[in-house]
Short mmCIF file of C-alpha atoms in Angstrom, two decimals:
data_model
loop_
_atom_site.label_atom_id
_atom_site.label_comp_id
_atom_site.label_asym_id
_atom_site.label_seq_id
_atom_site.Cartn_x
_atom_site.Cartn_y
_atom_site.Cartn_z
CA UNK A 1 -25.36 111.21 71.71
CA UNK A 2 -29.03 112.32 73.10
CA UNK A 3 -27.53 112.91 76.69
CA UNK A 4 -25.26 115.58 75.12
CA UNK A 5 -28.60 117.09 73.73
CA UNK A 6 -29.96 117.71 77.18
CA UNK A 7 -26.84 118.88 78.93
CA UNK A 8 -25.88 121.64 76.65
CA UNK A 9 -28.90 123.95 77.16
CA UNK A 10 -27.84 123.82 80.95
CA UNK A 11 -24.04 124.05 79.92
CA UNK A 12 -25.58 127.48 77.45
CA UNK A 13 -28.00 128.99 80.49
CA UNK A 14 -25.48 128.73 83.47
CA UNK A 15 -22.86 130.56 81.32
CA UNK A 16 -25.25 133.05 80.82
CA UNK A 17 -25.51 133.43 84.47
CA UNK A 18 -22.05 134.46 85.53
CA UNK A 19 -21.66 137.34 85.88
CA UNK A 20 -18.64 139.33 84.67
CA UNK A 21 -15.45 140.41 86.33
CA UNK A 22 -16.35 144.23 86.78
CA UNK A 23 -13.99 146.72 84.59
CA UNK A 24 -10.46 148.02 86.29
CA UNK A 25 -10.98 151.67 88.10
CA UNK A 26 -9.74 153.84 85.32
CA UNK A 27 -6.16 155.66 86.04
CA UNK A 28 -7.70 159.27 85.71
CA UNK A 29 -5.50 162.56 85.14
CA UNK A 30 -5.54 162.86 88.66
CA UNK A 31 -3.74 159.70 89.08
CA UNK A 32 -1.32 160.75 86.61
CA UNK A 33 -0.75 163.71 88.29
CA UNK A 34 -0.58 162.32 91.60
CA UNK A 35 1.93 159.99 90.09
CA UNK A 36 4.62 162.37 88.81
CA UNK A 37 4.01 164.19 91.94
CA UNK A 38 4.94 161.29 93.65
CA UNK A 39 8.15 161.08 90.63
CA UNK A 40 9.24 164.71 90.68
CA UNK A 41 9.28 165.37 94.34
CA UNK A 42 12.48 162.41 94.53
CA UNK A 43 14.89 164.77 92.84
CA UNK A 44 14.49 167.73 95.29
CA UNK A 45 13.89 165.87 98.72
CA UNK A 46 17.42 163.48 97.34
CA UNK A 47 19.28 166.87 97.36
CA UNK A 48 17.81 168.13 100.28
CA UNK A 49 19.22 164.49 101.84
CA UNK A 50 15.69 164.00 103.52
CA UNK A 51 15.81 160.32 104.04
CA UNK A 52 12.64 160.89 105.66
CA UNK A 53 11.26 162.41 103.02
CA UNK A 54 12.36 159.43 100.29
CA UNK A 55 11.07 156.66 102.25
CA UNK A 56 7.57 158.50 102.58
CA UNK A 57 7.00 158.10 98.90
CA UNK A 58 6.73 154.25 99.84
CA UNK A 59 4.49 151.82 100.70
CA UNK A 60 5.64 149.58 104.11
CA UNK A 61 5.81 147.05 102.42
CA UNK A 62 8.29 148.45 99.46
CA UNK A 63 11.35 146.73 97.94
CA UNK A 64 13.98 148.92 95.93
CA UNK A 65 16.32 146.88 93.06
CA UNK A 66 19.98 148.80 93.73
CA UNK A 67 22.30 147.48 91.12
CA UNK A 68 25.00 145.36 92.05
CA UNK A 69 23.63 144.77 95.89
CA UNK A 70 20.47 142.79 97.36
CA UNK A 71 17.56 144.06 98.02
CA UNK A 72 16.61 146.38 100.22
CA UNK A 73 13.31 146.22 102.28
CA UNK A 74 11.26 149.25 103.68
CA UNK A 75 12.61 148.92 107.12
CA UNK A 76 16.10 148.83 106.14
CA UNK A 77 16.28 152.15 103.14
CA UNK A 78 16.88 155.10 105.49
CA UNK A 79 19.95 153.48 106.77
CA UNK A 80 20.91 152.55 103.13
CA UNK A 81 20.39 156.03 101.84
CA UNK A 82 22.22 157.81 104.96
CA UNK A 83 25.62 155.66 104.07
CA UNK A 84 24.42 156.68 100.27
CA UNK A 85 27.89 158.82 98.82
CA UNK A 86 27.57 162.67 98.78
CA UNK A 87 24.78 163.55 96.03
CA UNK A 88 26.47 167.39 94.55
CA UNK A 89 24.48 167.22 90.96
CA UNK A 90 21.32 164.49 90.23
CA UNK A 91 18.37 164.67 87.67
CA UNK A 92 16.01 161.62 86.87
CA UNK A 93 13.42 162.49 84.39
CA UNK A 94 10.34 160.20 83.68
CA UNK A 95 10.41 159.28 80.08
CA UNK A 96 7.42 156.84 79.78
CA UNK A 97 4.48 156.46 82.79
CA UNK A 98 2.10 154.10 81.99
CA UNK A 99 -0.94 153.28 84.47
CA UNK A 100 -4.15 150.80 85.36
CA UNK A 101 -6.19 151.33 87.41
CA UNK A 102 -4.85 151.39 90.95
CA UNK A 103 -1.09 150.43 89.62
CA UNK A 104 1.34 152.50 87.74
CA UNK A 105 4.58 151.82 86.03
CA UNK A 106 7.45 154.37 85.14
CA UNK A 107 10.27 154.47 83.59
CA UNK A 108 13.20 156.97 83.14
CA UNK A 109 16.85 158.16 83.25
CA UNK A 110 19.32 159.47 86.12
CA UNK A 111 22.40 161.14 85.53
CA UNK A 112 24.25 162.30 88.72
CA UNK A 113 27.36 163.57 90.39
CA UNK A 114 28.35 162.38 93.62
CA UNK A 115 32.15 161.65 95.59
CA UNK A 116 32.93 158.66 97.23
CA UNK A 117 34.17 158.41 100.64
CA UNK A 118 37.84 158.88 100.44
CA UNK A 119 37.87 160.07 97.19
CA UNK A 120 39.43 163.43 96.29
CA UNK A 121 37.73 163.87 92.66
CA UNK A 122 33.62 163.25 92.16
CA UNK A 123 32.68 160.31 89.98
CA UNK A 124 29.65 161.27 87.62
CA UNK A 125 27.12 158.20 86.70
CA UNK A 126 23.98 158.18 83.97
CA UNK A 127 21.60 155.00 83.45
CA UNK A 128 17.99 153.56 84.19
CA UNK A 129 15.18 153.18 86.21
CA UNK A 130 11.78 152.00 86.76
CA UNK A 131 9.00 152.47 89.19
CA UNK A 132 6.30 150.93 90.16
CA UNK A 133 3.57 152.63 92.14
CA UNK A 134 -0.27 151.63 93.83
CA UNK A 135 -2.83 153.79 94.91
CA UNK A 136 -3.23 153.68 98.51
CA UNK A 137 -6.64 153.61 100.31
CA UNK A 138 -6.60 157.56 100.78
CA UNK A 139 -6.37 157.67 97.43
CA UNK A 140 -2.46 158.68 97.10
CA UNK A 141 0.13 156.60 95.51
CA UNK A 142 3.47 155.37 96.72
CA UNK A 143 6.43 153.28 95.09
CA UNK A 144 6.41 149.62 95.87
CA UNK A 145 9.15 148.60 94.25
CA UNK A 146 12.12 150.39 92.07
CA UNK A 147 15.56 149.90 90.39
CA UNK A 148 18.43 151.24 88.91
CA UNK A 149 21.28 150.23 86.95
CA UNK A 150 24.31 152.30 85.41
CA UNK A 151 25.31 152.63 81.88
CA UNK A 152 28.59 153.12 82.47
CA UNK A 153 30.61 149.86 81.78
CA UNK A 154 31.45 147.79 84.77
CA UNK A 155 34.98 148.82 86.40
CA UNK A 156 38.18 146.92 85.23
CA UNK A 157 39.66 144.56 88.12
#
């Protein structure tokens, strides 16, 4: 018991000397504006088939998670986009955005009309999406991961 009483003040003194972790950097209004710009740029780039512009929205180690397919690494994004069916209408508004420090998460929904090769009529799709963004050393915000899936039921076999 006596040895415990001698060690207790030492433990308390050591605990008091510990430096607290620095607070996370703030997610500022300018950070939110930069994230929203990244999110808002996606639709016009898609409609313009500006695949280089879309790929530039992502970090070099980013991953996309399309529905019913394997994940797509950054170096394969442009080739994947070039094979996407022709889109005649597309919207993807942001429903929710939250940021803390150097990370932000956004969710939303989409609606698109596309013509699948070999089909004579266009098809519509509606669904939801998520994007994770990371603040870069230069202060810009880029996508590090995103994914989406349809609200439509799977096609019948």
